[in-house]
């Protein structure tokens, strides 16, 4: 079983690439964001610590964390974002490592793909056999984000400024998939790497 980390800037099409892979290959896909959401639910590992640090003002009526409120707090205060990440990211990584170990024992899949926003920064290269960078031209990314998420230019600028540069992604990853064009071209690249 091969473990492959998937990364890339916002709007590059990681989700589309991973959907194609899970539909066409014997692969499990683990999304770090989904793991984080699970770990932030009431009675989960990160929940108590987050509420202790950020207060019960971040809770909804059902006592679940209101992720929109929490996002508002941390994205206007870099220090609080670092604090939140220091609580959540180690737990997410531990959960993913345990999931990979389980899959390795069960041998049901040929591949496990891990998608994480901070794949490089959190050193997922230690647990992945290789890292793939999903690249898309910035103009293409901007158009996708405006169409699919209704992002403004200011919002896109803000998100991109907080992500690694193209050079940093390319240096850290063993493979690059160009997802700037028709998806048929992207599929050919994926098939070549996995075939």
CSV table of C-alpha atoms in Angstrom, one decimal:
chain,number,residue,atom,x,y,z
A,1,UNK,CA,0.0,0.0,0.0
A,2,UNK,CA,1.4,3.4,-1.0
A,3,UNK,CA,0.6,6.5,1.0
A,4,UNK,CA,0.5,9.7,-1.1
A,5,UNK,CA,0.1,13.2,0.2
A,6,UNK,CA,-1.8,15.7,-1.9
A,7,UNK,CA,-1.3,19.5,-1.6
A,8,UNK,CA,-1.7,22.7,-3.6
A,9,UNK,CA,-3.0,26.2,-3.3
A,10,UNK,CA,-6.6,27.1,-3.0
A,11,UNK,CA,-8.6,26.6,-6.2
A,12,UNK,CA,-6.1,24.2,-7.8
A,13,UNK,CA,-8.7,21.4,-7.9
A,14,UNK,CA,-7.4,18.9,-5.3
A,15,UNK,CA,-11.0,17.7,-4.5
A,16,UNK,CA,-11.7,17.0,-8.2
A,17,UNK,CA,-8.4,15.2,-8.6
A,18,UNK,CA,-9.1,13.1,-5.5
A,19,UNK,CA,-12.7,12.3,-6.6
A,20,UNK,CA,-11.3,11.0,-9.9
A,21,UNK,CA,-8.7,8.9,-8.0
A,22,UNK,CA,-11.2,7.4,-5.5
A,23,UNK,CA,-13.7,6.6,-8.4
A,24,UNK,CA,-11.1,5.0,-10.6
A,25,UNK,CA,-8.5,3.4,-8.3
A,26,UNK,CA,-8.5,1.1,-5.3
A,27,UNK,CA,-7.8,4.1,-3.1
A,28,UNK,CA,-8.9,5.6,0.2
A,29,UNK,CA,-8.8,9.4,0.6
A,30,UNK,CA,-8.4,11.0,4.0
A,31,UNK,CA,-9.2,14.7,4.2
A,32,UNK,CA,-7.5,16.4,7.2
A,33,UNK,CA,-10.3,19.0,7.3
A,34,UNK,CA,-12.9,16.2,7.8
A,35,UNK,CA,-10.8,14.7,10.5
A,36,UNK,CA,-10.4,18.1,12.2
A,37,UNK,CA,-14.2,18.6,12.1
A,38,UNK,CA,-14.7,15.2,13.7
A,39,UNK,CA,-12.2,15.9,16.4
A,40,UNK,CA,-13.9,19.3,17.2
A,41,UNK,CA,-17.3,17.7,17.8
A,42,UNK,CA,-18.7,17.6,21.3
A,43,UNK,CA,-16.9,14.9,23.4
A,44,UNK,CA,-14.1,14.5,20.8
A,45,UNK,CA,-10.5,15.0,21.6
A,46,UNK,CA,-10.0,18.7,20.6
A,47,UNK,CA,-13.4,20.0,21.7
A,48,UNK,CA,-12.7,20.5,25.5
A,49,UNK,CA,-9.3,22.2,24.9
A,50,UNK,CA,-10.7,24.5,22.3
A,51,UNK,CA,-13.6,25.5,24.5
A,52,UNK,CA,-11.2,26.1,27.5
A,53,UNK,CA,-9.1,28.4,25.4
A,54,UNK,CA,-11.7,30.3,23.3
A,55,UNK,CA,-14.6,30.2,25.8
A,56,UNK,CA,-18.2,29.0,25.5
A,57,UNK,CA,-19.1,32.0,23.3
A,58,UNK,CA,-18.0,29.9,20.4
A,59,UNK,CA,-20.7,27.3,21.1
A,60,UNK,CA,-24.1,26.9,19.3
A,61,UNK,CA,-27.3,26.2,21.2
A,62,UNK,CA,-26.6,22.4,20.9
A,63,UNK,CA,-23.2,23.0,22.5
A,64,UNK,CA,-21.3,22.1,19.3
A,65,UNK,CA,-18.6,24.5,18.3
A,66,UNK,CA,-19.8,27.1,15.9
A,67,UNK,CA,-17.0,26.8,13.3
A,68,UNK,CA,-18.0,30.1,11.6
A,69,UNK,CA,-17.6,32.0,14.9
A,70,UNK,CA,-14.3,30.3,15.6
A,71,UNK,CA,-13.1,31.1,12.1
A,72,UNK,CA,-14.0,34.7,12.5
A,73,UNK,CA,-11.9,34.9,15.8
A,74,UNK,CA,-8.8,33.1,14.4
A,75,UNK,CA,-8.7,34.7,11.0
A,76,UNK,CA,-8.6,38.2,12.4
A,77,UNK,CA,-5.9,37.3,15.0
A,78,UNK,CA,-2.8,35.4,13.8
A,79,UNK,CA,-1.8,34.5,17.4
A,80,UNK,CA,-5.2,32.9,18.0
A,81,UNK,CA,-4.9,31.0,14.7
A,82,UNK,CA,-1.5,29.6,15.9
A,83,UNK,CA,-3.1,28.6,19.2
A,84,UNK,CA,-6.0,26.8,17.5
A,85,UNK,CA,-3.6,25.1,15.1
A,86,UNK,CA,-1.4,23.9,18.0
A,87,UNK,CA,-4.4,22.2,19.5
A,88,UNK,CA,-6.0,20.7,16.4
A,89,UNK,CA,-3.2,19.8,14.0
A,90,UNK,CA,-1.2,17.4,16.2
A,91,UNK,CA,-4.5,15.5,17.0
A,92,UNK,CA,-5.4,15.4,13.3
A,93,UNK,CA,-2.0,14.1,12.3
A,94,UNK,CA,-2.1,11.4,15.1
A,95,UNK,CA,-5.6,10.3,13.9
A,96,UNK,CA,-4.4,10.1,10.3
A,97,UNK,CA,-1.3,8.1,11.3
A,98,UNK,CA,-3.5,5.7,13.2
A,99,UNK,CA,-5.9,5.4,10.2
A,100,UNK,CA,-3.0,4.7,7.8
A,101,UNK,CA,-1.6,2.0,10.2
A,102,UNK,CA,-5.0,0.4,10.3
A,103,UNK,CA,-5.3,0.4,6.5
A,104,UNK,CA,-1.8,-1.0,6.2
A,105,UNK,CA,-2.7,-3.9,8.4
A,106,UNK,CA,-6.0,-4.6,6.6
A,107,UNK,CA,-4.5,-4.3,3.1
A,108,UNK,CA,-7.8,-3.4,1.4
A,109,UNK,CA,-6.4,-0.5,-0.6
A,110,UNK,CA,-3.6,-0.1,-3.1
A,111,UNK,CA,-3.3,3.6,-2.1
A,112,UNK,CA,-4.1,5.9,0.7
A,113,UNK,CA,-4.2,9.6,-0.2
A,114,UNK,CA,-3.9,12.3,2.4
A,115,UNK,CA,-5.1,15.8,1.6
A,116,UNK,CA,-4.1,18.4,4.2
A,117,UNK,CA,-3.8,22.2,3.8
A,118,UNK,CA,-0.5,22.2,5.9
A,119,UNK,CA,0.8,18.9,4.4
A,120,UNK,CA,4.3,20.4,3.9
A,121,UNK,CA,4.4,22.6,7.0
A,122,UNK,CA,3.3,19.8,9.3
A,123,UNK,CA,5.9,17.4,7.8
A,124,UNK,CA,3.5,14.8,6.4
A,125,UNK,CA,6.4,13.7,4.2
A,126,UNK,CA,7.4,11.6,7.2
A,127,UNK,CA,4.3,9.5,6.9
A,128,UNK,CA,3.8,9.7,3.1
A,129,UNK,CA,5.7,7.7,0.5
A,130,UNK,CA,5.6,10.8,-1.7
A,131,UNK,CA,3.9,14.2,-2.0
A,132,UNK,CA,2.0,15.4,-5.1
A,133,UNK,CA,1.5,19.0,-5.9
A,134,UNK,CA,-1.7,19.9,-7.7
A,135,UNK,CA,-0.9,23.0,-9.7
A,136,UNK,CA,-3.2,25.3,-11.5
A,137,UNK,CA,-2.3,28.7,-13.1
A,138,UNK,CA,-3.3,31.6,-10.8
A,139,UNK,CA,-5.8,33.0,-13.3
A,140,UNK,CA,-7.6,29.6,-13.5
A,141,UNK,CA,-7.6,29.4,-9.7
A,142,UNK,CA,-9.1,32.8,-9.3
A,143,UNK,CA,-11.8,32.1,-11.9
A,144,UNK,CA,-12.7,28.8,-10.2
A,145,UNK,CA,-12.9,30.5,-6.7
A,146,UNK,CA,-15.1,33.3,-8.0
A,147,UNK,CA,-17.4,30.8,-9.7
A,148,UNK,CA,-17.6,28.0,-7.2
A,149,UNK,CA,-17.2,29.9,-3.9
A,150,UNK,CA,-18.2,33.4,-4.8
A,151,UNK,CA,-14.8,34.7,-3.5
A,152,UNK,CA,-13.9,38.3,-4.1
A,153,UNK,CA,-10.4,39.3,-5.4
A,154,UNK,CA,-9.6,40.6,-1.9
A,155,UNK,CA,-10.6,37.3,-0.3
A,156,UNK,CA,-8.5,35.3,-2.9
A,157,UNK,CA,-5.5,37.6,-2.3
A,158,UNK,CA,-5.8,37.1,1.4
A,159,UNK,CA,-6.0,33.3,1.1
A,160,UNK,CA,-3.2,33.0,-1.4
A,161,UNK,CA,-0.9,35.3,0.6
A,162,UNK,CA,-1.2,32.8,3.5
A,163,UNK,CA,-0.2,29.8,1.5
A,164,UNK,CA,3.1,28.5,0.3
A,165,UNK,CA,4.5,29.8,-3.0
A,166,UNK,CA,4.6,27.7,-6.2
A,167,UNK,CA,8.3,27.2,-5.8
A,168,UNK,CA,7.9,26.0,-2.2
A,169,UNK,CA,5.2,23.5,-3.3
A,170,UNK,CA,7.4,22.2,-6.2
A,171,UNK,CA,10.5,21.9,-4.0
A,172,UNK,CA,8.7,19.8,-1.4
A,173,UNK,CA,6.8,17.5,-3.7
A,174,UNK,CA,8.0,14.6,-5.8
A,175,UNK,CA,5.3,14.9,-8.5
A,176,UNK,CA,3.4,17.9,-10.0
A,177,UNK,CA,0.1,17.5,-11.7
A,178,UNK,CA,-0.9,20.5,-13.9
A,179,UNK,CA,-4.7,21.0,-13.5
A,180,UNK,CA,-4.9,24.2,-15.4
A,181,UNK,CA,-6.5,22.8,-18.5
A,182,UNK,CA,-9.3,20.4,-19.5
A,183,UNK,CA,-9.6,17.6,-16.9
A,184,UNK,CA,-8.8,15.0,-19.6
A,185,UNK,CA,-5.3,16.3,-19.5
A,186,UNK,CA,-5.2,16.0,-15.7
A,187,UNK,CA,-6.6,12.4,-15.9
A,188,UNK,CA,-3.8,11.4,-18.3
A,189,UNK,CA,-1.2,12.7,-15.8
A,190,UNK,CA,-2.8,10.8,-12.9
A,191,UNK,CA,-3.2,7.6,-14.9
A,192,UNK,CA,0.5,7.8,-15.9
A,193,UNK,CA,1.6,8.1,-12.2
A,194,UNK,CA,-0.7,5.4,-10.9
A,195,UNK,CA,-0.8,3.1,-13.9
